Amino acid sequence: MMMNSSNRSNIPILYEDNHVLVVVKPVNMPTQEDDSKDPDLLSVLKQDIKVRYQKPGNVFLGLVHRLDRPVGGVMVFAKTSKAASRLSDIIRTRKLDKSYLAVVHGTPKASRGRLIHYLRKDSKTNTVYSVPKGKDGAKEAILDYSVIRSAEGLSLVEIHLLTGRPHQIRVQMATEGCPLYGDQRYGQGRNRPGQQIALWSSRLSFEHPVKREIVTFTCAPPQTFPWTNWENELALHFKGP
């Protein structure tokens, strides 16, 4: 294992070896280059690797999964094509264990449960809709959730993704009447412009693509509102054994 805290990108590195790079994606940073041309995580990390290891030419860094621009938290990248292929296969076969934390408006009907919807994406508007099963272009979306605590009209929820559809958590929770705090797209009328969406990639667990052992990485959300409403709960959630 190579831990490196001297990276020049200011992107927190949770773990690094010759095969994978696990980092904390900042909120409001694109995962990869988009039309905004703002600095994106993939390009910034490639440049950081190039500088830190004095690599000539282009740096390989495989993007195997994504987070929406406003969402932050744990992400894994592949540093070799072999690792990229194996990680992609792990994701395709749903063996990448992904958990999120979210703050939602209201309280889900049950304290824990499984949500199954069928989602269709409008590529022109980059908007996802919940539609009846069998509708053209509809893909099954499944997540498990557990309410950690509800207070003052908001709930802190842990979410475990079983599928990886675009905007999945945001659309499924909104469809259930509990849109995410700060979600301007799927929580219109409940959120005010300028509010930061409260969705955080808190945990990744997967079989290392080369060492073939299960590795797990966690990261707590930033100490900003509304996360600060749940400081005690989050401290317990991330407390080590």
CSV table of C-alpha atoms in Angstrom, one decimal:
chain,number,residue,atom,x,y,z
A,1,MET,CA,0.0,0.0,0.0
A,2,MET,CA,1.2,3.5,-0.8
A,3,MET,CA,-0.4,6.3,1.1
A,4,ASN,CA,0.4,9.7,-0.2
A,5,SER,CA,-0.7,12.9,1.4
A,6,SER,CA,1.7,15.2,-0.6
A,7,ASN,CA,-0.4,15.3,-3.7
A,8,ARG,CA,-0.6,18.7,-5.3
A,9,SER,CA,-4.2,18.5,-6.4
A,10,ASN,CA,-5.7,19.1,-2.9
A,11,ILE,CA,-7.9,16.1,-3.6
A,12,PRO,CA,-7.9,13.9,-0.5
A,13,ILE,CA,-6.4,10.5,-1.3
A,14,LEU,CA,-7.8,7.7,0.9
A,15,TYR,CA,-5.7,4.9,-0.7
A,16,GLU,CA,-3.2,4.4,-3.5
A,17,ASP,CA,-1.2,1.5,-4.9
A,18,ASN,CA,0.0,0.5,-8.3
A,19,HIS,CA,-3.4,-0.5,-9.4
A,20,VAL,CA,-6.1,1.7,-7.9
A,21,LEU,CA,-6.6,5.2,-6.6
A,22,VAL,CA,-9.3,6.0,-4.1
A,23,VAL,CA,-10.1,9.6,-3.5
A,24,VAL,CA,-12.7,12.0,-2.0
A,25,LYS,CA,-14.5,13.8,-4.8
A,26,PRO,CA,-15.2,17.5,-3.9
A,27,VAL,CA,-18.8,18.7,-4.3
A,28,ASN,CA,-19.6,20.6,-7.4
A,29,MET,CA,-16.7,19.3,-9.4
A,30,PRO,CA,-17.4,17.3,-12.6
A,31,THR,CA,-16.2,13.8,-12.5
A,32,GLN,CA,-14.9,14.2,-16.1
A,33,GLU,CA,-14.7,17.0,-18.6
A,34,ASP,CA,-18.1,18.5,-19.6
A,35,ASP,CA,-19.4,21.4,-21.5
A,36,SER,CA,-18.6,23.8,-18.7
A,37,LYS,CA,-14.9,23.2,-19.2
A,38,ASP,CA,-14.5,23.6,-15.4
A,39,PRO,CA,-11.6,21.7,-13.8
A,40,ASP,CA,-12.7,18.0,-13.6
A,41,LEU,CA,-11.7,15.3,-11.2
A,42,LEU,CA,-10.3,12.9,-13.8
A,43,SER,CA,-8.1,15.5,-15.4
A,44,VAL,CA,-6.9,16.9,-12.1
A,45,LEU,CA,-5.9,13.5,-10.8
A,46,LYS,CA,-4.1,12.6,-14.1
A,47,GLN,CA,-2.0,15.8,-13.9
A,48,ASP,CA,-1.3,15.1,-10.2
A,49,ILE,CA,0.0,11.6,-10.9
A,50,LYS,CA,2.1,13.0,-13.8
A,51,VAL,CA,3.7,15.5,-11.6
A,52,ARG,CA,4.2,13.4,-8.5
A,53,TYR,CA,5.7,10.4,-10.3
A,54,GLN,CA,7.4,12.5,-13.1
A,55,LYS,CA,5.7,10.5,-15.8
A,56,PRO,CA,6.4,11.4,-19.4
A,57,GLY,CA,3.6,11.4,-21.9
A,58,ASN,CA,-0.1,10.7,-21.2
A,59,VAL,CA,-1.1,9.2,-17.8
A,60,PHE,CA,-3.6,6.3,-17.8
A,61,LEU,CA,-6.4,6.6,-15.2
A,62,GLY,CA,-9.5,4.6,-15.8
A,63,LEU,CA,-12.9,6.1,-14.9
A,64,VAL,CA,-15.0,3.1,-13.9
A,65,HIS,CA,-18.0,4.9,-12.1
A,66,ARG,CA,-19.3,8.4,-11.7
A,67,LEU,CA,-20.8,10.8,-9.2
A,68,ASP,CA,-23.1,13.6,-10.3
A,69,ARG,CA,-21.4,17.0,-10.3
A,70,PRO,CA,-23.0,18.3,-7.1
A,71,VAL,CA,-22.4,15.1,-5.2
A,72,GLY,CA,-19.1,14.4,-3.3
A,73,GLY,CA,-17.5,11.5,-1.5
A,74,VAL,CA,-15.6,8.3,-2.1
A,75,MET,CA,-14.6,7.3,-5.6
A,76,VAL,CA,-12.2,4.7,-7.0
A,77,PHE,CA,-10.1,5.0,-10.2
A,78,ALA,CA,-8.1,2.4,-12.0
A,79,LYS,CA,-4.4,3.1,-12.6
A,80,THR,CA,-3.9,0.2,-15.1
A,81,SER,CA,-6.0,-1.2,-17.9
A,82,LYS,CA,-6.0,-4.5,-16.2
A,83,ALA,CA,-7.5,-3.0,-13.0
A,84,ALA,CA,-10.0,-0.9,-15.1
A,85,SER,CA,-11.2,-4.1,-16.8
A,86,ARG,CA,-11.7,-6.0,-13.6
A,87,LEU,CA,-13.3,-3.1,-11.7
A,88,SER,CA,-15.7,-2.5,-14.6
A,89,ASP,CA,-16.6,-6.2,-14.4
A,90,ILE,CA,-17.1,-5.9,-10.7
A,91,ILE,CA,-19.5,-3.0,-11.3
A,92,ARG,CA,-21.3,-4.7,-14.1
A,93,THR,CA,-22.0,-7.8,-12.0
A,94,ARG,CA,-23.2,-5.5,-9.1
A,95,LYS,CA,-20.3,-6.6,-6.8
A,96,LEU,CA,-19.2,-3.0,-6.0
A,97,ASP,CA,-20.9,-2.3,-2.6
A,98,LYS,CA,-21.9,1.4,-2.6
A,99,SER,CA,-23.5,3.3,0.3
A,100,TYR,CA,-24.6,6.9,0.4
A,101,LEU,CA,-25.8,9.3,3.0
A,102,ALA,CA,-28.6,11.7,2.2
A,103,VAL,CA,-30.7,14.3,3.9
A,104,VAL,CA,-34.2,14.3,2.6
A,105,HIS,CA,-37.4,16.3,3.1
A,106,GLY,CA,-40.0,14.6,5.3
A,107,THR,CA,-39.8,11.1,6.5
A,108,PRO,CA,-40.1,7.9,4.4
A,109,LYS,CA,-43.2,5.9,5.1
A,110,ALA,CA,-41.2,3.0,6.6
A,111,SER,CA,-38.0,3.4,8.6
A,112,ARG,CA,-36.2,1.0,6.3
A,113,GLY,CA,-37.1,-0.7,3.0
A,114,ARG,CA,-36.4,-1.4,-0.6
A,115,LEU,CA,-37.4,0.9,-3.5
A,116,ILE,CA,-37.9,-0.4,-7.0
A,117,HIS,CA,-38.7,2.0,-9.8
A,118,TYR,CA,-38.3,2.1,-13.6
A,119,LEU,CA,-36.4,5.1,-14.8
A,120,ARG,CA,-36.1,6.7,-18.2
A,121,LYS,CA,-33.6,9.4,-19.1
A,122,ASP,CA,-34.3,12.3,-21.4
A,123,SER,CA,-30.8,12.9,-22.8
A,124,LYS,CA,-31.8,16.3,-24.3
A,125,THR,CA,-32.5,17.7,-20.9
A,126,ASN,CA,-30.4,15.3,-18.8
A,127,THR,CA,-33.4,14.6,-16.7
A,128,VAL,CA,-34.6,11.2,-15.4
A,129,TYR,CA,-38.2,10.2,-14.8
A,130,SER,CA,-39.9,7.4,-13.0
A,131,VAL,CA,-42.2,5.6,-15.5
A,132,PRO,CA,-44.3,2.4,-15.6
A,133,LYS,CA,-42.6,-0.9,-16.0
A,134,GLY,CA,-42.2,-1.8,-19.7
A,135,LYS,CA,-42.1,1.7,-20.9
A,136,ASP,CA,-39.7,2.2,-23.8
A,137,GLY,CA,-36.2,3.0,-22.5
A,138,ALA,CA,-37.2,2.3,-18.9
A,139,LYS,CA,-34.5,0.6,-16.7
A,140,GLU,CA,-35.0,-1.0,-13.4
A,141,ALA,CA,-33.6,0.9,-10.4
A,142,ILE,CA,-33.3,-0.7,-7.0
A,143,LEU,CA,-32.0,0.7,-3.7
A,144,ASP,CA,-32.3,-0.1,0.0
A,145,TYR,CA,-32.6,2.6,2.5
A,146,SER,CA,-32.6,3.1,6.3
A,147,VAL,CA,-33.6,6.2,8.2
A,148,ILE,CA,-31.0,7.0,10.8
A,149,ARG,CA,-33.0,9.9,12.4
A,150,SER,CA,-35.7,12.4,11.5
A,151,ALA,CA,-36.0,15.9,13.0
A,152,GLU,CA,-37.4,19.3,12.1
A,153,GLY,CA,-38.9,18.2,8.8
A,154,LEU,CA,-35.7,16.4,7.5
A,155,SER,CA,-34.4,12.9,7.7
A,156,LEU,CA,-30.9,11.5,7.6
A,157,VAL,CA,-30.9,8.4,5.5
A,158,GLU,CA,-28.4,5.7,4.6
A,159,ILE,CA,-28.8,4.4,1.1
A,160,HIS,CA,-27.4,1.2,-0.4
A,161,LEU,CA,-27.4,1.1,-4.2
A,162,LEU,CA,-28.2,-2.2,-5.9
A,163,THR,CA,-28.2,-0.7,-9.4
A,164,GLY,CA,-26.4,2.3,-10.8
A,165,ARG,CA,-28.8,4.4,-12.9
A,166,PRO,CA,-28.3,8.1,-13.6
A,167,HIS,CA,-29.7,10.4,-10.8
A,168,GLN,CA,-31.1,7.2,-9.3
A,169,ILE,CA,-31.2,8.2,-5.6
A,170,ARG,CA,-32.4,11.7,-6.4
A,171,VAL,CA,-35.3,10.5,-8.5
A,172,GLN,CA,-36.3,7.5,-6.4
A,173,MET,CA,-36.5,9.5,-3.2
A,174,ALA,CA,-38.3,12.3,-4.9
A,175,THR,CA,-40.8,9.8,-6.4
A,176,GLU,CA,-41.5,8.6,-2.8
A,177,GLY,CA,-42.3,12.2,-1.7
A,178,CYS,CA,-39.0,12.7,0.0
A,179,PRO,CA,-36.8,14.8,-2.3
A,180,LEU,CA,-33.2,15.4,-1.3
A,181,TYR,CA,-32.4,18.6,0.5
A,182,GLY,CA,-30.9,21.1,-1.9
A,183,ASP,CA,-31.8,19.2,-5.1
A,184,GLN,CA,-32.8,21.9,-7.5
A,185,ARG,CA,-33.8,19.5,-10.3
A,186,TYR,CA,-35.9,16.9,-8.5
A,187,GLY,CA,-36.9,18.9,-5.5
A,188,GLN,CA,-38.4,22.1,-7.0
A,189,GLY,CA,-40.7,23.8,-4.6
A,190,ARG,CA,-39.0,22.2,-1.6
A,191,ASN,CA,-35.6,23.7,-2.1
A,192,ARG,CA,-34.3,27.2,-2.6
A,193,PRO,CA,-31.8,28.2,-5.3
A,194,GLY,CA,-28.2,28.1,-4.0
A,195,GLN,CA,-28.7,25.3,-1.6
A,196,GLN,CA,-26.2,22.5,-1.8
A,197,ILE,CA,-27.6,19.0,-2.4
A,198,ALA,CA,-27.2,16.8,0.6
A,199,LEU,CA,-26.0,13.5,-1.0
A,200,TRP,CA,-22.6,12.0,-0.1
A,201,SER,CA,-20.8,8.8,-1.3
A,202,SER,CA,-19.9,7.5,2.2
A,203,ARG,CA,-18.6,4.0,1.6
A,204,LEU,CA,-17.2,1.8,-1.1
A,205,SER,CA,-16.3,-1.9,-0.7
A,206,PHE,CA,-15.0,-4.1,-3.4
A,207,GLU,CA,-12.6,-6.9,-4.2
A,208,HIS,CA,-9.2,-5.4,-5.0
A,209,PRO,CA,-8.7,-6.1,-8.8
A,210,VAL,CA,-5.2,-7.6,-8.3
A,211,LYS,CA,-4.8,-8.6,-4.6
A,212,ARG,CA,-8.3,-10.3,-4.7
A,213,GLU,CA,-9.1,-9.2,-1.1
A,214,ILE,CA,-12.0,-7.1,0.0
A,215,VAL,CA,-11.1,-3.5,0.6
A,216,THR,CA,-13.4,-0.9,2.2
A,217,PHE,CA,-13.2,2.9,2.3
A,218,THR,CA,-15.3,5.4,4.1
A,219,CYS,CA,-15.6,9.1,4.3
A,220,ALA,CA,-17.8,11.4,6.4
A,221,PRO,CA,-19.7,14.3,4.7
A,222,PRO,CA,-18.5,17.9,5.2
A,223,GLN,CA,-19.3,19.7,8.4
A,224,THR,CA,-21.8,22.1,6.7
A,225,PHE,CA,-25.5,22.5,7.0
A,226,PRO,CA,-27.6,20.3,6.9
A,227,TRP,CA,-25.1,17.6,7.8
A,228,THR,CA,-24.3,19.6,11.0
A,229,ASN,CA,-27.9,18.7,12.2
A,230,TRP,CA,-26.7,15.2,12.7
A,231,GLU,CA,-23.2,15.5,14.2
A,232,ASN,CA,-23.8,12.9,16.9
A,233,GLU,CA,-25.4,10.4,14.6
A,234,LEU,CA,-22.6,10.8,12.0
A,235,ALA,CA,-19.9,10.5,14.6
A,236,LEU,CA,-21.4,7.1,15.7
A,237,HIS,CA,-21.9,6.1,12.1
A,238,PHE,CA,-18.2,6.5,11.2
A,239,LYS,CA,-16.9,5.4,14.6
A,240,GLY,CA,-14.3,2.7,14.1
A,241,PRO,CA,-14.5,-0.8,15.8
